[in-house]
Short mmCIF file of C-alpha atoms in Angstrom, two decimals:
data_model
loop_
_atom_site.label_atom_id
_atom_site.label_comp_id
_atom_site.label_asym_id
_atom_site.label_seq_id
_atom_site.Cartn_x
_atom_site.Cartn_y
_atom_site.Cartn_z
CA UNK A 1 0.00 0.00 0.00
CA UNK A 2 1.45 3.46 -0.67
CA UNK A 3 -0.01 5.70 1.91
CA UNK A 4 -1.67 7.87 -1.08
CA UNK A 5 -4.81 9.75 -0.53
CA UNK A 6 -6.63 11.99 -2.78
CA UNK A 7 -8.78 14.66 -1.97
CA UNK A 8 -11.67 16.06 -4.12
CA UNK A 9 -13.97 18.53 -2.75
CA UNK A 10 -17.23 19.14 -5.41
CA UNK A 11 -18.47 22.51 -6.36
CA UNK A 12 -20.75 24.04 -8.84
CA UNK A 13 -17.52 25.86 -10.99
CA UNK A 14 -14.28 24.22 -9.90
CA UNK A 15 -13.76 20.93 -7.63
CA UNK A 16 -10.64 21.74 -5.41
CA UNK A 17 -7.99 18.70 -5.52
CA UNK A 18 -5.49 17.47 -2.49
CA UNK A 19 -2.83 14.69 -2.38
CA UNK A 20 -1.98 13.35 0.93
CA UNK A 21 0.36 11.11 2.58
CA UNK A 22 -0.23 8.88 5.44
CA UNK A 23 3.44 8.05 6.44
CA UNK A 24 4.18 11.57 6.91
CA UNK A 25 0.89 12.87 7.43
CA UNK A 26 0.67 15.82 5.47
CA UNK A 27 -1.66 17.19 2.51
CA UNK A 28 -0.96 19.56 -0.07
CA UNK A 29 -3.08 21.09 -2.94
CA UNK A 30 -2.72 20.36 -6.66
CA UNK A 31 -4.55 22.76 -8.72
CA UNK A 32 -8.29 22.78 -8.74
CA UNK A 33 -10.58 21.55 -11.74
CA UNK A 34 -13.03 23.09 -13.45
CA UNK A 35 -16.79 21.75 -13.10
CA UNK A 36 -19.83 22.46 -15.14
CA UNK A 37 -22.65 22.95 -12.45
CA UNK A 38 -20.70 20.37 -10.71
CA UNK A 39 -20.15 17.92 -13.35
CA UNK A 40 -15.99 17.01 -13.45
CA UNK A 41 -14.54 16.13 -16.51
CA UNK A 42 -13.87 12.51 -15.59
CA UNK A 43 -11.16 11.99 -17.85
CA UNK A 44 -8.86 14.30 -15.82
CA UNK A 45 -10.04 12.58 -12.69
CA UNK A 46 -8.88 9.11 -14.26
CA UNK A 47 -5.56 10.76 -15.27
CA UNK A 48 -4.98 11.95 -11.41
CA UNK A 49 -5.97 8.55 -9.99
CA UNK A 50 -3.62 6.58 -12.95
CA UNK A 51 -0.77 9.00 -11.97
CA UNK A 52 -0.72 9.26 -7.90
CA UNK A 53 -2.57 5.65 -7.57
CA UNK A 54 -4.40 6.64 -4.68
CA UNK A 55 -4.19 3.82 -1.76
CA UNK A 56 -8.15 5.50 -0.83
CA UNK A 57 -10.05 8.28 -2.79
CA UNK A 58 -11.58 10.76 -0.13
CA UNK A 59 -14.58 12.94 -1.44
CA UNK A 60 -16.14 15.62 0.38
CA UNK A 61 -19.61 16.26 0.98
CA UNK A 62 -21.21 19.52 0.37
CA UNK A 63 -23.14 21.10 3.28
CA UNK A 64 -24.43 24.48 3.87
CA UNK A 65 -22.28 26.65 6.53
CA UNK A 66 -24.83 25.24 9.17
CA UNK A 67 -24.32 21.89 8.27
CA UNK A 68 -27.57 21.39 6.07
CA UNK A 69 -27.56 19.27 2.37
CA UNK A 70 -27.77 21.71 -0.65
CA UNK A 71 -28.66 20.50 -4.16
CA UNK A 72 -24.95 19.42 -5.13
CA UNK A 73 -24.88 17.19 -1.95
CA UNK A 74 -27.60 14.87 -3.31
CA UNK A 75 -26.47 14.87 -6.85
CA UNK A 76 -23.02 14.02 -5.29
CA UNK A 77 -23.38 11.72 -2.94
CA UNK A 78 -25.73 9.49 -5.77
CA UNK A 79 -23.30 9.51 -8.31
CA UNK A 80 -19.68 10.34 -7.22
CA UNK A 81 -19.14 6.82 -5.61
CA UNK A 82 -20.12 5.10 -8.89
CA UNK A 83 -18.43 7.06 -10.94
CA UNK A 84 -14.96 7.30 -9.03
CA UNK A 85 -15.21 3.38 -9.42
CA UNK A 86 -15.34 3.23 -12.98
CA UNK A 87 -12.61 5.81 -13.44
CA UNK A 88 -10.39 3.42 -11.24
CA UNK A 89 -10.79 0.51 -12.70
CA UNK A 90 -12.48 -0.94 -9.85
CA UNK A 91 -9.53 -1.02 -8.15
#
């Protein structure tokens, strides 16, 4: 296992990116993505999973500033799962 985590926090016009490493236990940004009304281009999220080969893939879940769902948190917790699977090969 490599100690690899990668971060992805959704939002409606860019989705916000970290790389983190368990040994040392640090996290740094990488440069955010851009998002159409909170839709990633998948492709690039393949490319960051095939290059850091994530041991986990952490997503974060949209809330309101007082904790409540908005509509992004639905749409993201129904789909992100599914999709982060088939963009890692089921790994």
């Amino acid at each position: 296992m490599s100690g690899t985590l990668l971060g992805f926090d959704f939002g409606t016009k860019s989705i916000g990116v970290a790389i983190g490493q368990r040994i040392t236990g640090t996290a740094r940004p990488l440069p955010a993505l851009k998002a159409q009304d909170g839709k990633p281009d998948w492709n690039v999220i393949e490319k960051l999973l095939k290059e850091w080969q994530p041991e986990a893939v952490i997503v974060g879940l949209p809330l309101n500033m007082d904790g409540t769902e908005q509509p992004l948190t639905a749409r993201g917790a129904a789909t992100s799962p599914i999709k982060f699977t088939a963009a890692s090969g089921s790994r």
